mmCIF file with all atom_site columns, C-alpha atoms in Angstrom:
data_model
loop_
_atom_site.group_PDB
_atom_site.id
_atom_site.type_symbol
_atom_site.label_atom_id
_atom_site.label_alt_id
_atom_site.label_comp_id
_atom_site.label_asym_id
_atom_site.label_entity_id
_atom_site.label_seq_id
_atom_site.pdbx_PDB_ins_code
_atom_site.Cartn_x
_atom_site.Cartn_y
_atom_site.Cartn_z
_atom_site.occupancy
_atom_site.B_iso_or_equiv
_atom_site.pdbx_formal_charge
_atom_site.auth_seq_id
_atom_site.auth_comp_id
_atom_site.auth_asym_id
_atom_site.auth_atom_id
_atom_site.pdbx_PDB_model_num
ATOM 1   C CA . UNK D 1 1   ? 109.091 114.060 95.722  1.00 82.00 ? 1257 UNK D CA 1
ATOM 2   C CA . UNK D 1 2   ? 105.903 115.784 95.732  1.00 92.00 ? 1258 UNK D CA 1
ATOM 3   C CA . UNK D 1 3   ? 106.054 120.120 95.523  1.00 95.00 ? 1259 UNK D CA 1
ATOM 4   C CA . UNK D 1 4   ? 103.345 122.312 97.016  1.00 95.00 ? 1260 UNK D CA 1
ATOM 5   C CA . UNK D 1 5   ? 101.093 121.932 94.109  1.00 96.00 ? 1261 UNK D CA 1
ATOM 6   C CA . UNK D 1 6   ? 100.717 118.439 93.885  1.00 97.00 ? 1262 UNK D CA 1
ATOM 7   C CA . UNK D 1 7   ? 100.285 118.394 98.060  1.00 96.00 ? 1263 UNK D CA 1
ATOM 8   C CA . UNK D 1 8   ? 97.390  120.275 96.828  1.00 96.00 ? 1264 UNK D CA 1
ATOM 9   C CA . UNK D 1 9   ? 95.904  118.796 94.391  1.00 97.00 ? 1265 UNK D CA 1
ATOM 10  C CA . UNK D 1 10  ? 96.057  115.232 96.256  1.00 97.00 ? 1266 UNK D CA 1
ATOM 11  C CA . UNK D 1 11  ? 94.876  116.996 99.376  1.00 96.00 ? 1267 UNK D CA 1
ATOM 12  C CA . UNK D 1 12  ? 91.698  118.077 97.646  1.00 96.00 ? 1268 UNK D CA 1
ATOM 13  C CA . UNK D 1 13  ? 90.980  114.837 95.809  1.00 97.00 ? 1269 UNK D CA 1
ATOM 14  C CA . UNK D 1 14  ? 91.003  112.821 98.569  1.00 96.00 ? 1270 UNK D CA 1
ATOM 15  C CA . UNK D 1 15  ? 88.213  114.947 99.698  1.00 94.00 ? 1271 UNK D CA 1
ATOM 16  C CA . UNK D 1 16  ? 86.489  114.673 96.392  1.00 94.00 ? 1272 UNK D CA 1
ATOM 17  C CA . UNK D 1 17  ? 87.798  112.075 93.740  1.00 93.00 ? 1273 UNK D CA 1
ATOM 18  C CA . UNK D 1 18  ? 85.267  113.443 91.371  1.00 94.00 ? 1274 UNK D CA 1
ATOM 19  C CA . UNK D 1 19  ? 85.920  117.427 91.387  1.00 96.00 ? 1275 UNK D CA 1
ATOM 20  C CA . UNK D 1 20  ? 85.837  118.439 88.090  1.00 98.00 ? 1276 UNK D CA 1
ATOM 21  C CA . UNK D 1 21  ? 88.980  119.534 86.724  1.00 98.00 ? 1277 UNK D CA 1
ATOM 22  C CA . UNK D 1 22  ? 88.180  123.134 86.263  1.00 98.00 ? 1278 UNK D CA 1
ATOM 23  C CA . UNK D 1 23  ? 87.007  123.370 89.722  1.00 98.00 ? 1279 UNK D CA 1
ATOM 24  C CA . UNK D 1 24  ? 90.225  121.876 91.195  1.00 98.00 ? 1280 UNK D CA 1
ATOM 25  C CA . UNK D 1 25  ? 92.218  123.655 89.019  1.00 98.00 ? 1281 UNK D CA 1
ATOM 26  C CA . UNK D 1 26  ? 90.539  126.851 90.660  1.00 98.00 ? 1282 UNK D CA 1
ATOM 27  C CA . UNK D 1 27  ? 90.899  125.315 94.464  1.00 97.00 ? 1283 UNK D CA 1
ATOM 28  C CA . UNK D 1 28  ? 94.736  124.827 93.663  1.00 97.00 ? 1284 UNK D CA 1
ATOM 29  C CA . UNK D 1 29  ? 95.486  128.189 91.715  1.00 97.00 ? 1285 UNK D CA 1
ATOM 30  C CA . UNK D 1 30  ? 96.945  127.190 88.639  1.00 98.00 ? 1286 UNK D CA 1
ATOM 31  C CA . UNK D 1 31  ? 95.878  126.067 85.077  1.00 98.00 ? 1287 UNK D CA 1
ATOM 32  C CA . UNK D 1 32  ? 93.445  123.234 84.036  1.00 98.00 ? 1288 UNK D CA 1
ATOM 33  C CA . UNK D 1 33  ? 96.040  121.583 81.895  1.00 98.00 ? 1289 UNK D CA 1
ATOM 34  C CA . UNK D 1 34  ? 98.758  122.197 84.168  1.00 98.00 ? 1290 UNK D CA 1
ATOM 35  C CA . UNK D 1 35  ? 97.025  120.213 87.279  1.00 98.00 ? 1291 UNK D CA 1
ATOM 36  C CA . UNK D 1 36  ? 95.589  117.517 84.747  1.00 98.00 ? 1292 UNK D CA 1
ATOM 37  C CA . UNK D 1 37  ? 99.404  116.477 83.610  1.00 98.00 ? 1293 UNK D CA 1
ATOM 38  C CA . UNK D 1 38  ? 100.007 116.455 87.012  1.00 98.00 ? 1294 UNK D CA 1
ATOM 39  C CA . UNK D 1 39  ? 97.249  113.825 87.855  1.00 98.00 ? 1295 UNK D CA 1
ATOM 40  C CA . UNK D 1 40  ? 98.500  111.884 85.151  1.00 98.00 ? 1296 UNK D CA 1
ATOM 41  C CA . UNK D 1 41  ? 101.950 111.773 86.194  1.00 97.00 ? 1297 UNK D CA 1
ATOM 42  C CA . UNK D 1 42  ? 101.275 110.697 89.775  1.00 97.00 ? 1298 UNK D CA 1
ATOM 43  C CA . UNK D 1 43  ? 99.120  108.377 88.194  1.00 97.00 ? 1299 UNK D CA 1
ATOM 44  C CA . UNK D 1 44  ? 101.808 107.112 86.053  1.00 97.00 ? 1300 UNK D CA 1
ATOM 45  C CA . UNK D 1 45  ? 104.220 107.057 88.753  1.00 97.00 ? 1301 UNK D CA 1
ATOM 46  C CA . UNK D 1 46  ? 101.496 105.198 91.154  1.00 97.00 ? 1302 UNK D CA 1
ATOM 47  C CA . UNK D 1 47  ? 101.132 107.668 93.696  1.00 96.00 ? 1303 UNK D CA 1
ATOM 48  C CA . UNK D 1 48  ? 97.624  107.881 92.985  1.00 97.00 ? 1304 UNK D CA 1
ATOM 49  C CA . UNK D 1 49  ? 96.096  104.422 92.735  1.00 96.00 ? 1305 UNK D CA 1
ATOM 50  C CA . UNK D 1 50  ? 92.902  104.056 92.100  1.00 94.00 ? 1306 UNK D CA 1
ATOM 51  C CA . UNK D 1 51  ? 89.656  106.614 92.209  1.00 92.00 ? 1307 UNK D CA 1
ATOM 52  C CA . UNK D 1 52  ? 87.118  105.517 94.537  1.00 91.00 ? 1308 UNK D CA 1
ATOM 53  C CA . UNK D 1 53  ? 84.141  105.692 96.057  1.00 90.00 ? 1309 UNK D CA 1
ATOM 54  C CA . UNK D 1 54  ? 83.646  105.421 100.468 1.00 92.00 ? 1310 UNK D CA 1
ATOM 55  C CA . UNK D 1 55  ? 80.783  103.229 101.506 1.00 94.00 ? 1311 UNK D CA 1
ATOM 56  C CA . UNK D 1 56  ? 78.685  103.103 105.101 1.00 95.00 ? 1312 UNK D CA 1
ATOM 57  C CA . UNK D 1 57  ? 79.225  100.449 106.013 1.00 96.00 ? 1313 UNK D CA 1
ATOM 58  C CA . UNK D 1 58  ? 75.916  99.878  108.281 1.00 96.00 ? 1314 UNK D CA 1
ATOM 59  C CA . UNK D 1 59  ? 74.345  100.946 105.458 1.00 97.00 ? 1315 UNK D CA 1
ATOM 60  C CA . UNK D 1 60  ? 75.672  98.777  103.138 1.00 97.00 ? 1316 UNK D CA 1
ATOM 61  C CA . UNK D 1 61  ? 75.283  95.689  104.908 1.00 97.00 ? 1317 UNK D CA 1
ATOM 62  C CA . UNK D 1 62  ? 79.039  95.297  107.019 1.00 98.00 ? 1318 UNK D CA 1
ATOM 63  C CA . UNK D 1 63  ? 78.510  97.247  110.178 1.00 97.00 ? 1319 UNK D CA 1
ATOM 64  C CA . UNK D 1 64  ? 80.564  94.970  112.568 1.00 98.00 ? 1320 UNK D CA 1
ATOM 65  C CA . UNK D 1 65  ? 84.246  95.640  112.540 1.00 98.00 ? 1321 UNK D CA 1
ATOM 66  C CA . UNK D 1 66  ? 86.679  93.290  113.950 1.00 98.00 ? 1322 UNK D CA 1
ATOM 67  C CA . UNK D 1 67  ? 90.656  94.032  114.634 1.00 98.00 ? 1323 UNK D CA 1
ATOM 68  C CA . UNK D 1 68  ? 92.129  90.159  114.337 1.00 98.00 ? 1324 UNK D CA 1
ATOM 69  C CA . UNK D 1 69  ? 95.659  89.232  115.568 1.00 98.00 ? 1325 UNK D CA 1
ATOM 70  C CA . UNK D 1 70  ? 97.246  86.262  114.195 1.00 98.00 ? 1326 UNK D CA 1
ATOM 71  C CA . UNK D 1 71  ? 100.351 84.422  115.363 1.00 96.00 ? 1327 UNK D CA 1
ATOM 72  C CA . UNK D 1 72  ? 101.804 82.008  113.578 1.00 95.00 ? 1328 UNK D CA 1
ATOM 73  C CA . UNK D 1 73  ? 103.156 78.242  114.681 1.00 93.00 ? 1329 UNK D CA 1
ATOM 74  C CA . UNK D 1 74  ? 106.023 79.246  112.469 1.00 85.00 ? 1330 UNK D CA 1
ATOM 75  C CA . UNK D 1 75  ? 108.010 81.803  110.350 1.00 80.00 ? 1331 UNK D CA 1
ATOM 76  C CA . UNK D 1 76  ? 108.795 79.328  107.567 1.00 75.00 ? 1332 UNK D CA 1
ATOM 77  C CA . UNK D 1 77  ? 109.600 79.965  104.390 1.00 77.00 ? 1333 UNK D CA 1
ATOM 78  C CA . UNK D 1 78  ? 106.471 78.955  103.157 1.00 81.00 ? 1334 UNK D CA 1
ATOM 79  C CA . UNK D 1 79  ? 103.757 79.730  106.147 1.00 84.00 ? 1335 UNK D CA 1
ATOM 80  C CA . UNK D 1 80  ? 103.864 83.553  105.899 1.00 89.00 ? 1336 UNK D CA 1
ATOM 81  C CA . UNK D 1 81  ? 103.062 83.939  101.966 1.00 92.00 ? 1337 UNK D CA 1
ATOM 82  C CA . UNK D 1 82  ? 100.976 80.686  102.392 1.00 93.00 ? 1338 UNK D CA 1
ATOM 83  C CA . UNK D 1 83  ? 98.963  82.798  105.202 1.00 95.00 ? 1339 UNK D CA 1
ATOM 84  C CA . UNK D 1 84  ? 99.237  86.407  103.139 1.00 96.00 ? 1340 UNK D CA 1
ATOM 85  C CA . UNK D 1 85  ? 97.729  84.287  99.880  1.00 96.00 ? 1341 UNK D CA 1
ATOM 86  C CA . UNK D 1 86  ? 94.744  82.734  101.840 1.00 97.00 ? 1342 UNK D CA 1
ATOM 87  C CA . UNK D 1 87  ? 93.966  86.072  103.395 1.00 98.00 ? 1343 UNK D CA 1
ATOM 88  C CA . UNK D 1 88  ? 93.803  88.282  100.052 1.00 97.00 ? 1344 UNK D CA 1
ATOM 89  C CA . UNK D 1 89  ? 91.114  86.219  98.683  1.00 97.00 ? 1345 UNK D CA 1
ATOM 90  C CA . UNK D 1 90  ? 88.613  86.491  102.053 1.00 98.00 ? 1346 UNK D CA 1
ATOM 91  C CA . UNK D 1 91  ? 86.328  89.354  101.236 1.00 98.00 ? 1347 UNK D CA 1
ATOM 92  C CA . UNK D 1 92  ? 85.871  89.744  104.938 1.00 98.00 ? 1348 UNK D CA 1
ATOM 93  C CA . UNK D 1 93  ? 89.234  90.852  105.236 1.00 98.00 ? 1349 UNK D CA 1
ATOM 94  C CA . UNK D 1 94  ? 89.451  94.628  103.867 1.00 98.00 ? 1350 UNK D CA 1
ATOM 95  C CA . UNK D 1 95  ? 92.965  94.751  105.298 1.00 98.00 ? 1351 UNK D CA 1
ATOM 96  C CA . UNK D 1 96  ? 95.984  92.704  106.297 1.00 98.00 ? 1352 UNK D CA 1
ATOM 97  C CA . UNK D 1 97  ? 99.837  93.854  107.733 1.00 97.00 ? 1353 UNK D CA 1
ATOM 98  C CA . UNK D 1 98  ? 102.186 92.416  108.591 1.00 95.00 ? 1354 UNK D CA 1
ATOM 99  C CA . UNK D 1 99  ? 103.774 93.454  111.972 1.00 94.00 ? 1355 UNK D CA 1
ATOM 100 C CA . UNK D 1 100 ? 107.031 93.330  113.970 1.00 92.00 ? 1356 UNK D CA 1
ATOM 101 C CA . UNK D 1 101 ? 106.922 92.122  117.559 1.00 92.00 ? 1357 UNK D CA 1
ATOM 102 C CA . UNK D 1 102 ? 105.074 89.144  119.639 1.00 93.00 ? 1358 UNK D CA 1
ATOM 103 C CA . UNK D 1 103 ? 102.023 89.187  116.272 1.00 96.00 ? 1359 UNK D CA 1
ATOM 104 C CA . UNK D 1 104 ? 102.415 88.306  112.873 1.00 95.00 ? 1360 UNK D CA 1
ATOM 105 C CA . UNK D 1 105 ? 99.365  90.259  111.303 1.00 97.00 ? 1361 UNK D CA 1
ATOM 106 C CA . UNK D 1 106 ? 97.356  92.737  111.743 1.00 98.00 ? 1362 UNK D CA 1
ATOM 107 C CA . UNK D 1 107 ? 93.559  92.330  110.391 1.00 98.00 ? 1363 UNK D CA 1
ATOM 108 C CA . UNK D 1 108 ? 90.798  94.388  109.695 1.00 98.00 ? 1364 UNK D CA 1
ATOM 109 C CA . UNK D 1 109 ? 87.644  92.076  109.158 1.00 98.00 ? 1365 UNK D CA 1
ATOM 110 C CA . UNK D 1 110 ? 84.202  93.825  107.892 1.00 98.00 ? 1366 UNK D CA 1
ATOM 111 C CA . UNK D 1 111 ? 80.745  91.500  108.363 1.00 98.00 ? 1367 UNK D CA 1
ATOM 112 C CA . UNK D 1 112 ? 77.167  91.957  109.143 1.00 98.00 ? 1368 UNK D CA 1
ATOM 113 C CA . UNK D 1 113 ? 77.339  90.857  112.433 1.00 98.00 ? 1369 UNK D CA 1
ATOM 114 C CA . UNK D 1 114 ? 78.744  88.919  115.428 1.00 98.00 ? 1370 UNK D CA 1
ATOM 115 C CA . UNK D 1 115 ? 77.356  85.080  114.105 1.00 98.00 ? 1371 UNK D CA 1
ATOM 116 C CA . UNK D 1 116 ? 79.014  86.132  110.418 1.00 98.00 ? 1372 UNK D CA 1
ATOM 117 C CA . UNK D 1 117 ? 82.228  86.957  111.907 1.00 98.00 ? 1373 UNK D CA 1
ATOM 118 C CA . UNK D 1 118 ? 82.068  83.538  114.321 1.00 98.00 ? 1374 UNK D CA 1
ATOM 119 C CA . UNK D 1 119 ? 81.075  81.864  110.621 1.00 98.00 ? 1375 UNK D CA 1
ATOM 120 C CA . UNK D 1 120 ? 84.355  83.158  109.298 1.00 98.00 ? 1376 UNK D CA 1
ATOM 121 C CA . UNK D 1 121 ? 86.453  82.770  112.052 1.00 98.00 ? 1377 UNK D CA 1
ATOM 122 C CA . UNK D 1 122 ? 86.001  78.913  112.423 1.00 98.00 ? 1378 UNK D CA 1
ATOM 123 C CA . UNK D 1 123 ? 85.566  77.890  108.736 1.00 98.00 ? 1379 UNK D CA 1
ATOM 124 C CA . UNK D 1 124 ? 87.880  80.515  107.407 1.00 98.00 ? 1380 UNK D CA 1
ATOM 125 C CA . UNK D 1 125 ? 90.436  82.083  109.584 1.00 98.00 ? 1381 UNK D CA 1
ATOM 126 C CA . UNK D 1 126 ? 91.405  79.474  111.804 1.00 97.00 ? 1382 UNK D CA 1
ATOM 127 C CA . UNK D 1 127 ? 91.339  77.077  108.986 1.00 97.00 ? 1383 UNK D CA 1
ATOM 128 C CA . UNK D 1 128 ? 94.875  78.342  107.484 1.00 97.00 ? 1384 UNK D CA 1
ATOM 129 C CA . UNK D 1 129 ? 97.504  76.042  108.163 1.00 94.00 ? 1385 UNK D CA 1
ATOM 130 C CA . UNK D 1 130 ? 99.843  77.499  110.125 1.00 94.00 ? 1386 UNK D CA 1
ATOM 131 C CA . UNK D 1 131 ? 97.626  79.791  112.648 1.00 96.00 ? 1387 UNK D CA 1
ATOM 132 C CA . UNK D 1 132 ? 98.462  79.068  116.359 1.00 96.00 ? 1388 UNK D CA 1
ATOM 133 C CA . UNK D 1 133 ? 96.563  82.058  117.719 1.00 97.00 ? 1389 UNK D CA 1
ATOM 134 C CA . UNK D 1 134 ? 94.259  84.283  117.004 1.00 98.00 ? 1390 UNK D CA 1
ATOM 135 C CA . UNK D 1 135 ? 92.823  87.451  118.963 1.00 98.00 ? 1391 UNK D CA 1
ATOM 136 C CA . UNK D 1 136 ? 89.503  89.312  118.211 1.00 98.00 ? 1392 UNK D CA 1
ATOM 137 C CA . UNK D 1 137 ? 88.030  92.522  119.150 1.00 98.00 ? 1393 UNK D CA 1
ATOM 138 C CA . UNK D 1 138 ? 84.898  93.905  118.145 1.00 98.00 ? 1394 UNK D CA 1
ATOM 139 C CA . UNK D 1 139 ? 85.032  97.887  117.243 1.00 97.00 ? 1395 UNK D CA 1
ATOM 140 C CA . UNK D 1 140 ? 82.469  99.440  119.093 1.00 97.00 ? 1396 UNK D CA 1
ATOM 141 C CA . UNK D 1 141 ? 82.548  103.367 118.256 1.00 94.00 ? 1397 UNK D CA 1
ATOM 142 C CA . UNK D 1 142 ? 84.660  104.605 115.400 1.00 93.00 ? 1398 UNK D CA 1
ATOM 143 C CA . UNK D 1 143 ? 85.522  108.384 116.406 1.00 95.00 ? 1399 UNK D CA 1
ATOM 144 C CA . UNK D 1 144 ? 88.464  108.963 113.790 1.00 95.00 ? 1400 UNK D CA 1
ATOM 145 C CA . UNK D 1 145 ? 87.740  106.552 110.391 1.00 92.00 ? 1401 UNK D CA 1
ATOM 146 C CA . UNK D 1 146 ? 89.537  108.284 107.185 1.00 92.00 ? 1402 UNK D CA 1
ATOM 147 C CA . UNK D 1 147 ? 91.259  107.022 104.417 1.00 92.00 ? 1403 UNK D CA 1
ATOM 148 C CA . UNK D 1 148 ? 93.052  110.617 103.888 1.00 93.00 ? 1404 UNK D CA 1
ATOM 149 C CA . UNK D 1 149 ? 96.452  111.022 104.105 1.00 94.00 ? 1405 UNK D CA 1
ATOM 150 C CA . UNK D 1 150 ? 97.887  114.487 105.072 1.00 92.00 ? 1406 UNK D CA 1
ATOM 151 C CA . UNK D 1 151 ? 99.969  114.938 102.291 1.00 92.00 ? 1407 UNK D CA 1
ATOM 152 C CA . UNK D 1 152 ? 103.159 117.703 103.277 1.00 88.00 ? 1408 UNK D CA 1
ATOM 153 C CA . UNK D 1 153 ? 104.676 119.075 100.057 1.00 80.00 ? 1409 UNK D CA 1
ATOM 154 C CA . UNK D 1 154 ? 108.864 118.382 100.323 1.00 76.00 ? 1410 UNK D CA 1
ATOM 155 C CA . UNK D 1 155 ? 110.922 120.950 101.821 1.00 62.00 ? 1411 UNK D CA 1
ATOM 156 C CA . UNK D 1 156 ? 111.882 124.074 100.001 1.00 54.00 ? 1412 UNK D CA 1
ATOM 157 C CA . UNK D 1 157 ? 115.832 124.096 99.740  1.00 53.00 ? 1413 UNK D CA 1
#
């Protein structure tokens, strides 16, 4: 469970995964060392995963999002990891879930432009054995895109 100082600190790193320590430490009120073993314990524990950096993505070359929804012929043992193993190694695909309900996953696809994502749909996507459907829509306007999480600390008991 996370307290009220490591709500904190997480809070402000997501905003800025390369505040310096001493500056954080500040924004948090409490001692360098004692928010630095806390980084390195929710590292440890894998609450934090990985630093990173955001890209624009018109800018960097993978302005056209498309929301993909795959059925499945099947729900074999084999056909869903079969599906989930293809789909990890598309670089098109920045993420996959899998849902409950009348579709088996959820994708977020990231290309250049309409023709790239038609290029990947027929000689990629469609391509997996075991796809009987797939539905496409192109994101037009993003007007909420975040990777933050509002992070609550637990209750006080």
């Amino acid at each position: 469970m996370l307290d009220d100082l490591d709500a904190r600190i997480l809070n402000e790193m997501q905003k800025d995964a390369r505040i310096p320590l001493n500056d954080l430490a500040e924004k948090v009120s409490s001692s360098r060392s004692a928010v630095w073993r806390r980084i390195q314990k929710m590292e440890d524990e894998g609450i934090i995963k990985q630093h990173t950096i955001l890209l624009d993505p018109d800018k960097a070359g993978v302005g056209v999002m498309v929301i993909a929804q795959v059925k499945m012929q099947a729900h074999s043992r084999d056909s869903l990891p079969h599906f989930i193993e293809k789909v990890q190694n598309f670089r098109e695909v920045i993420e996959c879930h899998t849902l409950m309900g009348d579709v088996d996953f959820f994708l977020k696809i990231r290309v250049k432009d309409v023709q790239a994502y038609e290029d990947f749909f027929w000689n990629s996507l469609s391509q997996i054995e075991g796809v009987r459907e797939i539905n496409s829509a192109i994101a037009l306007t993003a007007w909420k895109d975040t990777t933050n999480l509002h992070i609550e600390p637990r209750a006080a008991k």
